[in-house]
XYZ file of N, CA and C in Angstrom:
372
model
N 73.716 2.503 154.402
C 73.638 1.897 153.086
C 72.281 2.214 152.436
N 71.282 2.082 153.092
C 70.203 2.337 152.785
C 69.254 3.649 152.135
N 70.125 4.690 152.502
C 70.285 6.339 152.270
C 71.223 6.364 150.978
N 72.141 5.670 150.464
C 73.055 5.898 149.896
C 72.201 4.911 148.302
N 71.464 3.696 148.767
C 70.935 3.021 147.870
C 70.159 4.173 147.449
N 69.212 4.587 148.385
C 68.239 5.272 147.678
C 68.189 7.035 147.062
N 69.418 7.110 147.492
C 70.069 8.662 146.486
C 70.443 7.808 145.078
N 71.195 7.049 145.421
C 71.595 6.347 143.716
C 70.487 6.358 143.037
N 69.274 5.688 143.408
C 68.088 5.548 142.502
C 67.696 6.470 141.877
N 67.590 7.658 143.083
C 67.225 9.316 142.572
C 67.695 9.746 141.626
N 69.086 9.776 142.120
C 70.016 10.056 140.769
C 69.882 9.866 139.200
N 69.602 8.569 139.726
C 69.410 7.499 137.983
C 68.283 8.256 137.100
N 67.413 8.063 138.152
C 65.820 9.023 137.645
C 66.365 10.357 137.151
N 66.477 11.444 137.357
C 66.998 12.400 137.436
C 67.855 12.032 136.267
N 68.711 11.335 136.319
C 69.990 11.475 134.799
C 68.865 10.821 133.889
N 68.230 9.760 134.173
C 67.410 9.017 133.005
C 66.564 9.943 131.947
N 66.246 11.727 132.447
C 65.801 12.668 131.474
C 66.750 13.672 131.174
N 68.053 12.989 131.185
C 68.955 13.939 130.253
C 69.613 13.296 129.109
N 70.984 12.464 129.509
C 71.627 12.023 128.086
C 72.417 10.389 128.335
N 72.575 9.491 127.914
C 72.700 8.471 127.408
C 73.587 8.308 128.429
N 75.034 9.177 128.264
C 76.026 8.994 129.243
C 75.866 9.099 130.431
N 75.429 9.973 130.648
C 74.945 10.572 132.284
C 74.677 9.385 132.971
N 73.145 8.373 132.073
C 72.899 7.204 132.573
C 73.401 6.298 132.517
N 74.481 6.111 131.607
C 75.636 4.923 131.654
C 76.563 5.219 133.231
N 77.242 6.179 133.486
C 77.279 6.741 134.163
C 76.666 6.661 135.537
N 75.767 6.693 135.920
C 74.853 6.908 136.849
C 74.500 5.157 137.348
N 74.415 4.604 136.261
C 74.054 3.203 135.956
C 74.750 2.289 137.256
N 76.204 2.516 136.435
C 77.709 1.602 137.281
C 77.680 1.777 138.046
N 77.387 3.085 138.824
C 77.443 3.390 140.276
C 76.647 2.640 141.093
N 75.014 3.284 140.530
C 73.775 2.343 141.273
C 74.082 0.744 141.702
N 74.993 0.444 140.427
C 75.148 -1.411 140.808
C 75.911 -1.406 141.293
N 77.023 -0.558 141.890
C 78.273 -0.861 142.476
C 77.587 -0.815 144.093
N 76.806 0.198 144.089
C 75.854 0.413 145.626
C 75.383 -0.027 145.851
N 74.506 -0.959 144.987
C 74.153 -2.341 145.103
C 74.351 -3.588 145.243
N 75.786 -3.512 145.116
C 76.104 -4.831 145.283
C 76.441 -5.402 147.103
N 75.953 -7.138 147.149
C 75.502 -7.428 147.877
C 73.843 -7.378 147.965
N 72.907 -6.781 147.422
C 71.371 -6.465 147.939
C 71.033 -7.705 147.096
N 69.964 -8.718 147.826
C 69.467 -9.352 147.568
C 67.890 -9.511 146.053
N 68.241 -9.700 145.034
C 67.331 -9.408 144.132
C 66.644 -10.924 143.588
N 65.702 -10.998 143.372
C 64.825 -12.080 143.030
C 64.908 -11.760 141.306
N 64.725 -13.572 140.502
C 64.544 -12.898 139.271
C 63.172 -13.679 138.816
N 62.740 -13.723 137.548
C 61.337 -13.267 137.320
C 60.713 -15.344 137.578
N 61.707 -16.259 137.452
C 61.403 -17.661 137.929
C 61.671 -17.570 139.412
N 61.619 -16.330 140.383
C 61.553 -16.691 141.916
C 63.166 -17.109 142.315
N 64.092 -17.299 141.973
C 65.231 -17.132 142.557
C 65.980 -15.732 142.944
N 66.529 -16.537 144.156
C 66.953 -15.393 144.621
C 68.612 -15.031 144.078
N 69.110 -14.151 144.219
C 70.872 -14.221 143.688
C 71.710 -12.539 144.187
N 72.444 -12.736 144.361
C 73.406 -11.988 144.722
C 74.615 -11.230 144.516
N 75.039 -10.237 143.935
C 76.342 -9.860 143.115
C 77.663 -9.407 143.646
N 78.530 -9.377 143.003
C 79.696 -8.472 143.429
C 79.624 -7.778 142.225
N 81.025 -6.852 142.248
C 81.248 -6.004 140.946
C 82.798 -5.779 141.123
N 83.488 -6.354 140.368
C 84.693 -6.501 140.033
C 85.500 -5.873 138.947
N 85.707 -4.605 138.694
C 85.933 -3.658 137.963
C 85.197 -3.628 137.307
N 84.938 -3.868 135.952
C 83.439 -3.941 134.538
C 83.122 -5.109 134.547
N 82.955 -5.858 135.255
C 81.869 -6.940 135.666
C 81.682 -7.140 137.048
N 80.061 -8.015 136.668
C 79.030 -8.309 137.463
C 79.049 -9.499 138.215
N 79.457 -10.470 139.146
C 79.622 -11.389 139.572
C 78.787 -11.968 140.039
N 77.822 -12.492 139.296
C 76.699 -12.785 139.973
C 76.774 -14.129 141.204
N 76.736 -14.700 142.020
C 76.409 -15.786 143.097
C 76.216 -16.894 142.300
N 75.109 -16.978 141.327
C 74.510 -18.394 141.565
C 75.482 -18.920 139.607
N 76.060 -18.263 139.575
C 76.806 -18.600 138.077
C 78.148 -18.576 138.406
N 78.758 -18.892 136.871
C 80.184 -19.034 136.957
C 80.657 -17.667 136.584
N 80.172 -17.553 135.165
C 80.024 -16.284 134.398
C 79.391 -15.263 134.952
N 80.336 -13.870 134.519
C 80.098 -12.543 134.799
C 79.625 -12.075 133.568
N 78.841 -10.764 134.211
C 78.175 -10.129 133.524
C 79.237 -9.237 132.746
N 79.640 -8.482 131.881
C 80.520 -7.291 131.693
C 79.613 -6.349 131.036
N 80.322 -5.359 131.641
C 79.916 -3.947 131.763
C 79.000 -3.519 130.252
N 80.034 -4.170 129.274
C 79.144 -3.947 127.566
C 78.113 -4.036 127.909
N 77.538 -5.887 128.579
C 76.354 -6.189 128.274
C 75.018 -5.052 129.208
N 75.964 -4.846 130.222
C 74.778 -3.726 130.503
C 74.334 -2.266 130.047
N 75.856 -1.898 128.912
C 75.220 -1.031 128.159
C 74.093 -1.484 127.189
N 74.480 -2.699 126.576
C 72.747 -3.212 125.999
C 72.154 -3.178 126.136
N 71.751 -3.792 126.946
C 70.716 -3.831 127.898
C 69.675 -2.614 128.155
N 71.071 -1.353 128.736
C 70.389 -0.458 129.185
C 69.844 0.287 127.696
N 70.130 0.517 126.273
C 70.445 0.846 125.151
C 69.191 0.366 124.747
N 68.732 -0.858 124.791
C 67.249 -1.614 124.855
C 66.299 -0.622 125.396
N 66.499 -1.234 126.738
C 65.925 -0.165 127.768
C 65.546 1.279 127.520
N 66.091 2.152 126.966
C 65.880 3.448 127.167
C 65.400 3.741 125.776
N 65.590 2.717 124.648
C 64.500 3.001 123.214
C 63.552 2.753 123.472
N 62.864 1.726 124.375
C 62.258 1.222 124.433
C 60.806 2.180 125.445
N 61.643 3.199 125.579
C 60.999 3.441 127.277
C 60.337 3.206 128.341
N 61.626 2.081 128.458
C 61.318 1.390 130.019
C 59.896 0.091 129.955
N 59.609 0.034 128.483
C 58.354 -0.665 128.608
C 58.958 -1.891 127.966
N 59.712 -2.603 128.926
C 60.597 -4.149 129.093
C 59.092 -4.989 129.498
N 58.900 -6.353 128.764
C 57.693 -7.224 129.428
C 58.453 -8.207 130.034
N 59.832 -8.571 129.496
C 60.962 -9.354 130.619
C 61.767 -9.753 130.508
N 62.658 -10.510 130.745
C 64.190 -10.546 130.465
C 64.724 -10.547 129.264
N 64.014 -11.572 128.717
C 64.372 -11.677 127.296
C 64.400 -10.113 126.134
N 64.149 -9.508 126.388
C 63.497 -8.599 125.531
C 64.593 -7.106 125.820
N 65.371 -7.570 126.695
C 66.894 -6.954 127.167
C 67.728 -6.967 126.249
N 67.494 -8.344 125.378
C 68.336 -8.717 124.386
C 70.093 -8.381 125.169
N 70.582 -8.984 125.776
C 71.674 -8.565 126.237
C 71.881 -10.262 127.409
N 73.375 -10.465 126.764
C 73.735 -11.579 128.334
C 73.611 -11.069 129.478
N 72.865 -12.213 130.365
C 72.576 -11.788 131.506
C 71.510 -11.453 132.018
N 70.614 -11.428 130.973
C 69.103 -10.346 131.075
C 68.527 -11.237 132.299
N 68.172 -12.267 132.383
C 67.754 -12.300 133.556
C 67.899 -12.209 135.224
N 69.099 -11.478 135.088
C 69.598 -10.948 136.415
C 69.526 -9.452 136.267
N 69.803 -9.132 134.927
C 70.048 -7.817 134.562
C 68.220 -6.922 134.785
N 67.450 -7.793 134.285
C 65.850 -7.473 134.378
C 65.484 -6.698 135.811
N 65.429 -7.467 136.984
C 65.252 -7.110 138.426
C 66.332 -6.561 138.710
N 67.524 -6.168 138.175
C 68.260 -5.017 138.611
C 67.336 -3.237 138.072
N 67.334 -3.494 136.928
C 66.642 -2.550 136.210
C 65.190 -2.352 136.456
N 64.788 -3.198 136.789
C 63.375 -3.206 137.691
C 63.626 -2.275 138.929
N 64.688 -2.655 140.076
C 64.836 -2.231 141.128
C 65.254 -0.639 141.103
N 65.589 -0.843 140.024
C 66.162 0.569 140.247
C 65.052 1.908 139.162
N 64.226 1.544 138.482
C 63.602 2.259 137.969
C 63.460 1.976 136.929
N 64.341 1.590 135.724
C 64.695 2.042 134.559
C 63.880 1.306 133.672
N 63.096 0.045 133.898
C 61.661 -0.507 133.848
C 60.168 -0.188 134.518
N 59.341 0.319 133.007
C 57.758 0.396 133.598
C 56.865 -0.850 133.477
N 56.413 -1.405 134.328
C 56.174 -2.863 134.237
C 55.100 -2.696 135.346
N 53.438 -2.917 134.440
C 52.666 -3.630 135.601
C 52.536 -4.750 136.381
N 53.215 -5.436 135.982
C 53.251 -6.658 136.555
C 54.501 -6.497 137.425
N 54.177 -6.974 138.581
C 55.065 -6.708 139.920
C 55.199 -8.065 140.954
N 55.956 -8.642 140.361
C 56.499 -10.096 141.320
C 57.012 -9.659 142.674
N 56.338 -10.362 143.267
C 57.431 -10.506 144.922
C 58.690 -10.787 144.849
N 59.247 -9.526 145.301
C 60.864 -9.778 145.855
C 61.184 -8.495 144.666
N 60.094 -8.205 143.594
C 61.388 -7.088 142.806
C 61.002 -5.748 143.179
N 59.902 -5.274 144.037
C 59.886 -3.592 144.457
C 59.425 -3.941 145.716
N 60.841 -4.041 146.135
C 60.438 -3.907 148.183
C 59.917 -2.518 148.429
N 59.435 -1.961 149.160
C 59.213 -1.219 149.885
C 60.904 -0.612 150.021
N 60.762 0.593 149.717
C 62.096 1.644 150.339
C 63.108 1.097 151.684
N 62.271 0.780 152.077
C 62.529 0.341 154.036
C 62.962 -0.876 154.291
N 63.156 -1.728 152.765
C 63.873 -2.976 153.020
C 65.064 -2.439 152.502
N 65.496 -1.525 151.912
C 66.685 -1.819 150.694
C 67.825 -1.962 152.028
């Protein structure tokens, strides 16, 4: 799992300097490979997902994420380039689960680095 998390990431990187789709694309996958991995969000909880065709199932809610909102999100994200200060600013439902996904996986440049959102490679 751990080899497979961290080709997805590559990937993402890699599509993230070509075209919109690629990374929509590239996106679904990463979270589908992800799901199950334990992610912290920016108030210190911890939470957990499934992915259930175009949505996000998050653990600690009732409500799912759907797939739209993470094209927002990501649509934010990539005008923005990657310079997210934090959930809110996702403008998209969900952002605060959606934040430390996008953290984890690259698609945020953020000096500020909370415990629990960039493990070390060797935890994923």
């Amino acid at each position: 799992m751990y080899r497979k998390r961290k080709q997805a990431v590559e990937q993402l990187q890699i599509c993230k300097r070509t075209s919109l789709e690629c990374v929509e694309k590239y996106l679904w996958n990463t979270i589908e490979i992800f799901s199950g991995y334990t992610f912290t969000t920016v108030k210190g909880l911890r939470f957990r997902y499934t992915v259930n065709g175009n949505e996000i199932q998050i653990n600690r809610k009732k409500k799912s994420i759907t797939r739209s909102s993470v094209k927002v999100a990501l649509k934010v994200t990539l005008e923005k380039n990657g310079n997210i200060s934090g959930p809110k600013k996702l403008e998209a439902f969900g952002s605060s689960y959606l934040y430390p996904m996008f953290l984890r996986f690259g698609l945020i440049n953020t000096e500020r680095k909370w415990k629990g959102y960039l493990p070390d490679m060797d935890n994923i």
